[in-house]
Structure formats: C-alpha cells, structure tokens
Short mmCIF file of C-alpha atoms in Angstrom, two decimals:
data_model
loop_
_atom_site.label_atom_id
_atom_site.label_comp_id
_atom_site.label_asym_id
_atom_site.label_seq_id
_atom_site.Cartn_x
_atom_site.Cartn_y
_atom_site.Cartn_z
CA UNK A 16 161.33 7.72 49.16
CA UNK A 17 160.16 11.15 47.94
CA UNK A 18 162.79 11.03 45.24
CA UNK A 19 161.59 7.68 43.97
CA UNK A 20 157.96 8.84 43.95
CA UNK A 21 158.97 11.96 42.06
CA UNK A 22 160.91 10.02 39.42
CA UNK A 23 158.21 7.45 38.84
CA UNK A 24 155.29 9.87 39.09
CA UNK A 25 152.67 8.73 36.64
CA UNK A 26 151.17 12.22 36.44
CA UNK A 27 154.40 13.66 35.05
CA UNK A 28 153.60 15.14 31.58
CA UNK A 29 157.18 14.49 30.49
CA UNK A 30 156.70 10.74 30.22
CA UNK A 31 157.78 9.79 26.73
CA UNK A 32 158.75 13.39 25.88
CA UNK A 33 162.47 13.38 26.41
CA UNK A 34 162.66 13.09 30.23
CA UNK A 35 163.44 16.76 30.77
CA UNK A 36 161.47 17.01 34.02
CA UNK A 37 158.70 18.81 32.17
CA UNK A 38 160.90 21.93 31.40
CA UNK A 39 161.67 21.33 27.76
CA UNK A 40 159.40 19.92 25.21
CA UNK A 41 160.83 16.90 23.46
CA UNK A 42 161.06 16.94 19.71
CA UNK A 43 158.03 15.72 18.00
CA UNK A 44 157.60 13.76 14.88
CA UNK A 45 156.04 15.51 11.96
CA UNK A 46 152.33 15.33 12.12
CA UNK A 47 152.35 14.19 15.80
CA UNK A 48 150.49 17.19 17.18
CA UNK A 49 149.26 16.80 20.75
CA UNK A 50 148.67 13.05 20.59
CA UNK A 51 149.99 10.47 23.02
CA UNK A 52 153.76 9.79 23.15
CA UNK A 53 155.33 6.99 21.24
CA UNK A 54 155.73 3.63 23.08
CA UNK A 55 159.44 3.48 22.33
CA UNK A 56 159.88 6.89 23.85
CA UNK A 57 158.00 5.80 26.98
CA UNK A 58 160.27 2.77 27.40
CA UNK A 59 163.40 4.80 26.84
CA UNK A 60 162.23 7.39 29.33
CA UNK A 61 161.60 4.65 31.93
CA UNK A 62 165.12 3.30 31.49
CA UNK A 63 166.58 6.79 31.89
CA UNK A 64 164.66 7.42 35.08
CA UNK A 65 165.63 4.01 36.48
CA UNK A 66 169.28 4.71 35.65
CA UNK A 67 169.13 8.09 37.38
CA UNK A 68 167.90 6.32 40.51
CA UNK A 69 171.15 4.31 40.66
CA UNK A 70 173.38 7.36 39.90
CA UNK A 71 173.83 6.98 36.14
CA UNK A 72 173.95 10.11 34.13
CA UNK A 73 170.98 10.88 32.01
CA UNK A 74 171.33 10.40 28.36
CA UNK A 75 169.79 12.39 25.68
CA UNK A 76 166.80 10.83 24.53
CA UNK A 77 164.31 10.93 22.03
CA UNK A 78 164.51 8.76 19.00
CA UNK A 79 167.84 10.35 17.96
CA UNK A 80 169.67 7.22 18.62
CA UNK A 81 172.52 8.37 20.98
CA UNK A 82 175.85 6.78 21.46
CA UNK A 83 174.40 3.32 22.02
CA UNK A 84 172.68 3.27 18.74
CA UNK A 85 169.28 3.64 20.37
CA UNK A 86 169.37 0.20 22.07
CA UNK A 87 167.97 -0.50 25.57
CA UNK A 88 170.14 0.69 28.46
CA UNK A 89 170.53 -1.62 31.53
CA UNK A 90 170.64 -0.07 35.01
CA UNK A 91 174.04 -0.09 36.72
CA UNK A 92 174.71 -0.76 40.37
CA UNK A 93 174.86 2.24 42.71
CA UNK A 94 177.93 3.24 44.58
CA UNK A 95 178.25 1.57 48.06
CA UNK A 96 175.97 -1.38 47.13
CA UNK A 97 178.32 -4.14 48.56
CA UNK A 98 177.93 -2.64 52.04
CA UNK A 99 174.19 -2.61 51.67
CA UNK A 100 174.19 -6.21 50.56
CA UNK A 101 176.50 -7.19 53.45
CA UNK A 102 174.24 -5.46 55.96
CA UNK A 103 171.20 -7.16 54.48
CA UNK A 104 172.94 -10.51 54.52
CA UNK A 105 173.94 -10.04 58.16
CA UNK A 106 170.37 -9.14 59.09
CA UNK A 107 169.01 -12.18 57.29
CA UNK A 108 171.58 -14.51 58.86
CA UNK A 109 170.88 -13.02 62.29
CA UNK A 110 167.16 -13.59 61.92
CA UNK A 111 167.84 -17.13 60.72
CA UNK A 112 170.07 -17.87 63.70
CA UNK A 113 167.54 -16.28 66.09
CA UNK A 114 164.95 -18.73 64.87
CA UNK A 115 166.94 -21.45 66.68
CA UNK A 116 165.95 -20.14 70.14
CA UNK A 117 163.10 -21.96 71.89
CA UNK A 118 161.54 -22.27 75.35
CA UNK A 119 161.06 -25.77 76.79
CA UNK A 120 158.29 -25.91 79.41
CA UNK A 121 158.69 -27.56 82.82
CA UNK A 122 158.10 -31.31 82.68
CA UNK A 123 159.03 -31.46 79.00
CA UNK A 124 162.18 -32.14 77.00
CA UNK A 125 163.18 -31.20 73.46
CA UNK A 126 164.64 -33.96 71.29
CA UNK A 127 167.06 -32.45 68.73
CA UNK A 128 167.75 -34.08 65.36
CA UNK A 129 170.38 -32.93 62.84
CA UNK A 130 169.32 -33.71 59.27
CA UNK A 131 166.89 -36.27 60.75
CA UNK A 132 169.40 -38.03 63.05
CA UNK A 133 169.10 -37.79 66.84
CA UNK A 134 171.87 -35.75 68.44
CA UNK A 135 170.84 -34.59 71.92
CA UNK A 136 168.03 -33.88 74.39
CA UNK A 137 167.46 -30.42 75.88
CA UNK A 138 165.87 -29.87 79.27
CA UNK A 139 163.41 -27.21 80.45
CA UNK A 140 164.27 -23.53 79.99
CA UNK A 141 165.52 -21.25 77.22
CA UNK A 142 167.46 -23.40 74.75
CA UNK A 143 169.07 -22.93 71.34
CA UNK A 144 169.69 -25.22 68.40
CA UNK A 145 170.89 -24.74 64.87
CA UNK A 146 168.04 -23.34 62.82
CA UNK A 147 166.00 -25.24 60.31
CA UNK A 148 166.82 -27.06 58.05
CA UNK A 149 170.05 -28.10 59.79
CA UNK A 150 168.47 -29.09 63.13
CA UNK A 151 164.90 -29.68 64.17
CA UNK A 152 163.25 -30.28 67.56
CA UNK A 153 160.34 -32.35 68.90
CA UNK A 154 158.90 -31.54 72.33
CA UNK A 155 157.89 -34.51 74.50
CA UNK A 156 156.02 -34.33 77.84
CA UNK A 157 157.78 -36.75 80.21
CA UNK A 158 155.82 -35.80 83.36
CA UNK A 159 152.37 -36.62 82.00
CA UNK A 160 150.78 -39.71 83.57
CA UNK A 161 149.17 -41.74 80.80
CA UNK A 162 146.39 -44.26 81.53
CA UNK A 163 144.62 -46.95 79.57
CA UNK A 164 142.14 -49.74 80.40
CA UNK A 165 142.33 -53.41 79.46
CA UNK A 166 139.13 -55.46 79.40
CA UNK A 167 136.76 -52.47 79.49
CA UNK A 168 136.38 -48.91 78.29
CA UNK A 169 135.27 -46.10 80.56
CA UNK A 170 133.00 -48.09 82.90
CA UNK A 171 133.16 -51.69 84.11
CA UNK A 172 129.95 -52.59 82.31
CA UNK A 173 131.48 -51.66 78.95
CA UNK A 174 133.42 -54.88 78.66
CA UNK A 175 135.80 -55.89 75.91
CA UNK A 176 135.61 -59.68 76.15
CA UNK A 177 138.52 -60.51 73.82
CA UNK A 178 140.77 -58.62 76.24
CA UNK A 179 139.20 -59.60 79.58
CA UNK A 180 138.67 -63.38 79.27
CA UNK A 181 141.73 -65.27 80.52
CA UNK A 182 142.57 -68.92 81.30
CA UNK A 183 143.91 -70.02 84.70
CA UNK A 184 146.21 -72.93 85.50
CA UNK A 185 143.29 -75.14 86.62
CA UNK A 186 141.60 -74.63 83.22
CA UNK A 187 138.99 -72.16 84.40
CA UNK A 188 138.08 -68.90 82.65
CA UNK A 189 137.99 -65.60 84.52
CA UNK A 190 136.76 -62.17 83.42
CA UNK A 191 139.57 -59.80 84.49
CA UNK A 192 139.67 -56.02 84.05
CA UNK A 193 142.65 -53.87 84.99
CA UNK A 194 144.10 -50.38 84.52
CA UNK A 195 147.71 -49.46 83.65
CA UNK A 196 149.33 -46.08 84.35
CA UNK A 197 152.71 -45.13 82.91
CA UNK A 198 154.94 -42.17 82.05
CA UNK A 199 158.12 -41.65 80.09
CA UNK A 200 161.43 -42.20 81.85
CA UNK A 201 163.65 -39.09 82.21
CA UNK A 202 165.99 -40.26 79.44
CA UNK A 203 163.44 -42.24 77.44
CA UNK A 204 162.14 -39.54 75.10
CA UNK A 205 164.44 -40.52 72.16
CA UNK A 206 163.48 -44.19 72.51
CA UNK A 207 159.82 -43.25 72.76
CA UNK A 208 160.04 -41.28 69.49
CA UNK A 209 162.40 -43.34 67.35
CA UNK A 210 162.73 -46.95 68.61
CA UNK A 211 159.07 -48.01 68.22
CA UNK A 212 156.49 -46.98 65.65
CA UNK A 213 153.56 -46.94 68.13
CA UNK A 214 154.86 -46.93 71.73
CA UNK A 215 151.46 -46.50 73.40
CA UNK A 216 150.08 -49.57 71.67
CA UNK A 217 153.26 -51.43 72.59
CA UNK A 218 152.62 -50.68 76.27
CA UNK A 219 149.06 -52.00 75.99
CA UNK A 220 150.15 -55.22 74.32
CA UNK A 221 153.00 -55.78 76.79
CA UNK A 222 150.68 -55.31 79.79
CA UNK A 223 148.03 -57.67 78.38
CA UNK A 224 150.67 -60.28 77.55
CA UNK A 225 152.15 -60.14 81.05
CA UNK A 226 148.71 -60.39 82.68
CA UNK A 227 147.77 -63.46 80.64
CA UNK A 228 151.06 -65.16 81.50
CA UNK A 229 150.78 -64.51 85.24
CA UNK A 230 147.08 -65.47 85.42
CA UNK A 231 147.85 -68.66 83.48
CA UNK A 232 150.19 -69.71 86.31
CA UNK A 233 147.67 -69.12 89.13
CA UNK A 234 144.61 -71.14 90.24
CA UNK A 235 141.18 -69.59 89.94
CA UNK A 236 140.67 -69.09 93.69
CA UNK A 237 143.96 -67.20 93.98
CA UNK A 238 143.00 -64.89 91.09
CA UNK A 239 139.53 -64.21 92.49
CA UNK A 240 140.36 -63.71 96.16
CA UNK A 241 143.75 -63.94 97.81
CA UNK A 242 146.29 -63.24 95.07
CA UNK A 243 145.19 -59.97 93.45
CA UNK A 244 147.94 -57.80 94.91
CA UNK A 245 150.65 -60.35 94.19
CA UNK A 246 149.43 -60.82 90.62
CA UNK A 247 149.42 -57.05 89.96
CA UNK A 248 153.01 -56.77 91.25
CA UNK A 249 154.22 -59.65 89.08
CA UNK A 250 152.46 -58.22 86.01
CA UNK A 251 154.09 -54.81 86.49
CA UNK A 252 157.58 -56.34 86.77
CA UNK A 253 157.12 -58.65 83.78
CA UNK A 254 155.62 -55.92 81.55
CA UNK A 255 158.46 -53.54 82.48
CA UNK A 256 161.03 -56.14 81.43
CA UNK A 257 159.27 -56.56 78.09
CA UNK A 258 159.19 -52.79 77.49
CA UNK A 259 162.87 -52.49 78.39
CA UNK A 260 163.76 -55.18 75.86
CA UNK A 261 161.92 -53.26 73.12
CA UNK A 262 163.49 -49.94 74.27
CA UNK A 263 160.24 -48.01 74.42
CA UNK A 264 161.46 -45.47 77.00
CA UNK A 265 158.33 -46.10 79.12
CA UNK A 266 158.23 -46.50 82.93
CA UNK A 267 155.18 -48.30 84.36
CA UNK A 268 153.76 -46.61 87.45
CA UNK A 269 150.77 -48.73 88.47
CA UNK A 270 148.96 -51.91 87.48
CA UNK A 271 145.61 -52.07 89.31
CA UNK A 272 143.13 -54.93 88.99
CA UNK A 273 139.65 -53.40 88.96
CA UNK A 274 137.34 -56.42 88.78
CA UNK A 275 137.70 -60.21 88.60
CA UNK A 276 134.75 -62.55 88.27
CA UNK A 277 133.71 -65.72 86.47
CA UNK A 278 132.02 -65.39 83.08
CA UNK A 279 128.39 -64.34 83.20
CA UNK A 280 127.24 -67.68 81.80
CA UNK A 281 128.40 -69.58 84.91
CA UNK A 282 127.97 -66.83 87.50
CA UNK A 283 124.98 -68.47 89.28
CA UNK A 284 126.67 -71.86 89.60
CA UNK A 285 129.85 -70.23 90.79
CA UNK A 286 127.94 -68.29 93.47
CA UNK A 287 126.54 -71.57 94.79
CA UNK A 288 130.01 -73.06 94.88
CA UNK A 289 131.30 -70.01 96.72
CA UNK A 290 128.53 -70.27 99.32
CA UNK A 291 129.34 -73.96 99.85
CA UNK A 292 132.99 -73.11 100.28
CA UNK A 293 132.12 -70.40 102.77
CA UNK A 294 129.97 -72.82 104.77
CA UNK A 295 132.83 -75.29 104.77
CA UNK A 296 135.24 -72.67 106.02
CA UNK A 297 132.78 -71.58 108.70
CA UNK A 298 132.35 -75.14 109.97
CA UNK A 299 136.10 -75.67 109.95
CA UNK A 300 136.58 -72.51 111.97
CA UNK A 301 133.89 -73.55 114.45
CA UNK A 302 135.52 -76.97 114.81
CA UNK A 303 138.90 -75.38 115.39
CA UNK A 304 137.41 -73.05 117.99
CA UNK A 305 135.74 -75.97 119.79
CA UNK A 306 138.98 -77.96 119.69
CA UNK A 307 140.88 -74.97 121.05
CA UNK A 308 138.42 -74.82 123.92
CA UNK A 309 138.18 -78.56 124.73
CA UNK A 310 141.77 -79.65 124.28
CA UNK A 311 143.21 -77.50 127.08
CA UNK A 312 140.47 -78.74 129.47
CA UNK A 313 141.10 -82.35 128.48
CA UNK A 314 144.84 -81.90 128.89
CA UNK A 315 144.24 -80.40 132.34
CA UNK A 316 142.02 -83.32 133.34
CA UNK A 317 144.62 -85.79 132.06
CA UNK A 318 147.33 -84.08 134.08
CA UNK A 319 145.13 -84.09 137.20
CA UNK A 320 144.21 -87.77 136.77
CA UNK A 321 147.88 -88.67 136.27
CA UNK A 322 148.80 -86.82 139.44
CA UNK A 323 145.96 -88.48 141.35
CA UNK A 324 147.04 -91.89 140.09
CA UNK A 325 150.61 -91.23 141.10
CA UNK A 326 149.43 -90.10 144.52
CA UNK A 327 147.24 -93.17 144.85
CA UNK A 328 150.12 -95.40 143.83
CA UNK A 329 152.40 -93.74 146.36
CA UNK A 330 149.78 -94.06 149.10
CA UNK A 331 148.95 -97.69 148.41
CA UNK A 332 152.61 -98.58 148.11
CA UNK A 333 153.36 -96.84 151.39
CA UNK A 334 150.40 -98.51 153.14
CA UNK A 335 151.45 -101.89 151.83
CA UNK A 336 155.01 -101.37 152.92
CA UNK A 337 153.82 -100.22 156.37
CA UNK A 338 151.44 -103.16 156.73
CA UNK A 339 154.21 -105.48 155.72
CA UNK A 340 156.58 -104.03 158.29
CA UNK A 341 153.86 -104.14 161.00
CA UNK A 342 152.94 -107.71 160.12
CA UNK A 343 156.58 -108.70 160.33
CA UNK A 344 156.90 -107.13 163.76
CA UNK A 345 153.66 -108.74 164.97
CA UNK A 346 154.82 -112.07 163.63
CA UNK A 347 158.02 -111.82 165.61
CA UNK A 348 156.07 -110.93 168.75
CA UNK A 349 153.56 -113.70 168.09
CA UNK A 350 156.37 -116.21 167.92
CA UNK A 351 157.55 -115.10 171.34
CA UNK A 352 154.11 -115.02 173.12
CA UNK A 353 151.29 -116.44 170.98
CA UNK A 354 148.49 -116.27 173.57
CA UNK A 355 149.15 -112.72 174.67
CA UNK A 356 149.59 -111.50 171.13
CA UNK A 357 146.37 -113.19 170.01
CA UNK A 358 144.40 -111.63 172.87
CA UNK A 359 145.84 -108.18 172.18
CA UNK A 360 145.02 -108.45 168.52
CA UNK A 361 141.48 -109.52 169.29
CA UNK A 362 140.88 -106.65 171.66
CA UNK A 363 142.37 -104.12 169.25
CA UNK A 364 140.24 -105.35 166.39
CA UNK A 365 137.00 -105.30 168.40
CA UNK A 366 137.80 -101.81 169.63
CA UNK A 367 138.23 -100.60 166.11
CA UNK A 368 134.97 -102.21 165.03
CA UNK A 369 132.92 -100.94 167.92
CA UNK A 370 134.24 -97.36 167.59
CA UNK A 371 132.55 -97.03 164.20
CA UNK A 372 129.37 -98.87 165.16
CA UNK A 373 126.08 -97.20 166.07
CA UNK A 374 124.75 -100.17 168.03
CA UNK A 375 123.99 -100.01 171.74
CA UNK A 376 125.05 -103.03 173.72
CA UNK A 377 123.50 -103.95 177.07
CA UNK A 378 123.84 -106.88 179.35
CA UNK A 379 120.92 -109.17 178.58
CA UNK A 380 121.49 -111.36 181.65
CA UNK A 381 120.40 -108.63 184.09
CA UNK A 382 116.66 -108.15 184.64
CA UNK A 383 116.73 -104.56 185.79
CA UNK A 384 114.85 -101.88 183.86
CA UNK A 385 116.78 -99.49 181.61
CA UNK A 386 115.77 -96.45 179.62
CA UNK A 387 116.34 -96.80 175.85
CA UNK A 388 117.44 -93.84 173.74
CA UNK A 389 117.40 -94.53 169.96
CA UNK A 390 120.72 -92.87 169.24
CA UNK A 391 121.26 -94.91 166.09
CA UNK A 392 118.05 -93.61 164.55
CA UNK A 393 118.96 -90.05 165.37
CA UNK A 394 122.44 -90.49 163.88
CA UNK A 395 121.06 -92.07 160.70
CA UNK A 396 118.54 -89.27 160.20
CA UNK A 397 121.21 -86.60 160.61
CA UNK A 398 123.53 -88.43 158.23
CA UNK A 399 120.76 -88.88 155.63
CA UNK A 400 119.77 -85.22 155.75
CA UNK A 401 123.39 -84.14 155.33
CA UNK A 402 123.85 -86.57 152.46
CA UNK A 403 120.70 -85.33 150.65
CA UNK A 404 121.85 -81.72 150.99
CA UNK A 405 125.36 -82.40 149.68
CA UNK A 406 124.41 -84.82 146.86
CA UNK A 407 123.57 -82.19 144.10
CA UNK A 408 126.76 -80.24 144.80
CA UNK A 409 128.91 -83.35 144.69
CA UNK A 410 127.23 -84.58 141.49
CA UNK A 411 127.76 -81.22 139.74
CA UNK A 412 131.40 -81.10 140.81
CA UNK A 413 131.95 -84.67 139.61
CA UNK A 414 130.32 -83.94 136.24
CA UNK A 415 132.41 -80.81 135.72
CA UNK A 416 135.65 -82.53 136.66
CA UNK A 417 135.29 -85.83 134.78
CA UNK A 418 132.56 -85.13 132.24
CA UNK A 419 130.54 -88.14 133.44
CA UNK A 420 128.36 -88.80 136.44
CA UNK A 421 128.95 -91.67 138.84
CA UNK A 422 125.88 -93.24 140.49
CA UNK A 423 125.84 -92.78 144.28
CA UNK A 424 126.82 -95.69 146.46
CA UNK A 425 124.01 -97.92 147.70
CA UNK A 426 123.04 -97.16 151.30
CA UNK A 427 124.00 -99.65 153.92
CA UNK A 428 121.35 -101.95 155.18
CA UNK A 429 119.68 -101.00 158.35
CA UNK A 430 121.17 -102.60 161.44
CA UNK A 431 124.36 -103.82 159.65
CA UNK A 432 127.59 -102.38 160.99
CA UNK A 433 130.70 -101.70 158.97
CA UNK A 434 132.95 -104.69 159.16
CA UNK A 435 135.96 -103.06 157.42
CA UNK A 436 137.79 -101.20 160.12
CA UNK A 437 141.31 -101.18 158.74
CA UNK A 438 144.31 -103.00 160.15
CA UNK A 439 144.70 -106.73 160.11
CA UNK A 440 141.69 -109.03 159.92
CA UNK A 441 140.61 -110.64 163.14
CA UNK A 442 141.70 -114.24 163.21
CA UNK A 443 138.61 -114.97 165.27
CA UNK A 444 136.05 -113.27 162.99
CA UNK A 445 133.77 -116.32 162.66
CA UNK A 446 133.69 -117.14 166.31
CA UNK A 447 133.61 -113.55 167.42
CA UNK A 448 130.74 -112.69 165.09
CA UNK A 449 128.66 -115.53 166.30
CA UNK A 450 129.53 -114.78 169.88
CA UNK A 451 128.66 -111.10 169.52
CA UNK A 452 125.38 -111.97 167.86
CA UNK A 453 124.44 -114.21 170.69
CA UNK A 454 125.70 -112.01 173.49
CA UNK A 455 124.60 -108.60 172.30
CA UNK A 456 121.43 -107.16 170.83
CA UNK A 457 120.19 -103.70 170.11
#
C-alpha cells in the first residue's frame, strides 16, 4: 500500500519530467523554463508508473520516442495473477454459497422454488438451499390461528347485512352472524401459496356458502333455538370439503355462531309470537304434569274397583250357591216332614228377626204392674251420636277414594224394625206380621 501511494504521489515533482523519482531532471524543450510539464509527458509518466506497479521495466521517457515509437504503453499482468484470481473467485463463490443458509423459526416452514417452480418444503431450524437466483424461499407461518367474521365486523352491532341475512327452508329470513377460525395444514403451505390467488378470501367465501346452504335446509325455529350446534358442525364439514376441492391448504378449526335473530323490522312481532309459543309450551307442560299425577291415581282406583267387583262377584256367587244347596236340603227335609219343617223354619225366622229388633214385648193379657225401661230410646241415641261423629270421616274417605260423595242413607222410621234378617223368607210373613202386631206392643 505504501508502494502504491509513493508511486502515485501527486506531490512528486517528477510528474511529467521523465519519471526519474525526482533525482534527474528530465530534458526540457527549448524555451520551456520552469513552466508546467507537457500533458503528453504527464500521460507517459502515468503509464510508466502504472507499468512499474505490475513489474514492467521502466522505459526511458520523455518525448524521445523510444522503441515503441512514442505510442501509449498498456499495462501487463503481474506474475502470479492467476492464483490471485482463483483465490478471489473462490472467495466470491464461497460467499455466494453461504448466502443459501437460512434459519426457519418454530411454527414456520420455508417453501423452496427453483427458477420459480416448487421443489420442496423445509421445516424449522438451520436450513440451506441453492443461492439466488437458482433457488428462492418463501416463509409461511403454519401455526398462526387466523380469524375472520361473517355478518359483522368487530362488534355485533356493526352488521354487514348482505352477509348476515339468510333464507330458511320455511321461507323466513334470519340475521345470522358467525366467526371462523382456521390455520394452515402441516403440508398445505405450497397449496396456500400457489394453488389459489387469494386463499384467505377463498376461505371466507367457502364458509359463507356452506352456512347459507345449511341454513336453507333448516326451519327458522331450529336455527334460532335448538339447532345452533348442529348447524355449526355441518357448516364446518361442508366448508372443509369445499376448501379441499380447491386445494387451498387450509384446515378449519372452529365455526362459532355468535348471534341469530329475526330482522329488526319484524323483531317486535316475532317477540310476541315467541311469547305465545312459550305460553303454549308452559300449558302443555302443566297438562302433562297434571296427567302424570292423575293417571296413576285413576289407574289405582280402577284396579281397586276391579278387585272389589271380583270379590263381590265371588261372594254373591258363593252365597247363591250356598243358598241353593241349603234350599235343596230343606226341600228334601220338607218333603219328608212338612209340618215339623214348617214350624222349625218359622221359629228360626222369628228368632233372627227378634235378635235385631229393639222392641220390648210384654204379655198384654196380664194385669200386673211392670216397670218400663226405654231401652230402645237409649240405643237409638247412642247409635245416632256415633253416626254423627263418624259421618265426616266416612265422607272424606269416600271422596278421596272415589272422587265423588254419596248421600247418606235415610234413617229408618221410628218404631219400624228391620225386616231383612237374611236366610229364607218366612212363608208365614203376612199372618205372622199381623199376629205379632196384634199380640205384641211396645
């Protein structure tokens, strides 16, 4: 470096004066004196100095014309220059190859193209590719969760009606707003970059198309209330199939319905209809609850009444069969001894009647005095008091069991005895009644 600065030193007084390193004065033209050097001499001196830099011997200078006839002298190459060029070329090539190293961050992939054509995908870490312009890389984040809204922007009140208004299968319009979240599939970066011109917009259009198709197959009540989760699942599956057909390299993560309501113009009327429907459902539920309570009780009462009827039928049938057998036996005995059988039957019947009677019989033919104790009155009073005490309890039990009240039986007339005593009727009832009326008194 010091040699070069010394050769090309602008303060050297030998410039244009023969290039003798300032030791010898160059020949001067007549009449030149101490004026500035000639321009030709300056150029010749520059060529000589440049040639000495590359190892060429210095030539005599000065306007004497030398062996070359005074023409310009080109610099020659120095000895050992091919090695220098080789080293320089190696350094340049090494730097060019080193430019192919790159670091791919976690969650990203590098898509490599050779002369613009896709060749491979590199994962996270230190990677290498052929340097530019042979190969080029594009880094894509496949772990990022991307989100966009359909039907609104930012907040629910910022509606986008052309996106949110949809038609249901029963020809009603609903205002539906939903959010879609997606990310790139692990091997979908090349498709995301090269198969579609605008993949994010393709995802939006596919999701909106799927939502309109699914909502168009559902009734309005299902969209508003019961079918939100099912609709979101169907939309995600349908939109994913559409994106796979177009090879977008996108994987849908979530489709969430944010808000569904009727249009604002019919909101009041729809609220009234909803209230009426809720009242109807409430009344239906109350009716079902009442039926669930009453039906088991009614079924229990039916079963009890059936059992009572069967018991009554068995009892009556048994009594009838017993009476028939007894009558047959009495008939056979009556055929053998009519008078004795008739007398025995009369006495048995009167005994049965008088056992249940409250009347006091005395002999009216005797004239002796007799104390009278009104036992029948006492018995009637006790029976009436017991009946009055037990009547409310029996009525409540009857109402609970059958659901209806039965009027109490009419009281027997005073002084009239019960004539139904069971067994066979007395063949002498007419004569016996008249006889007892005449023979006995209270």
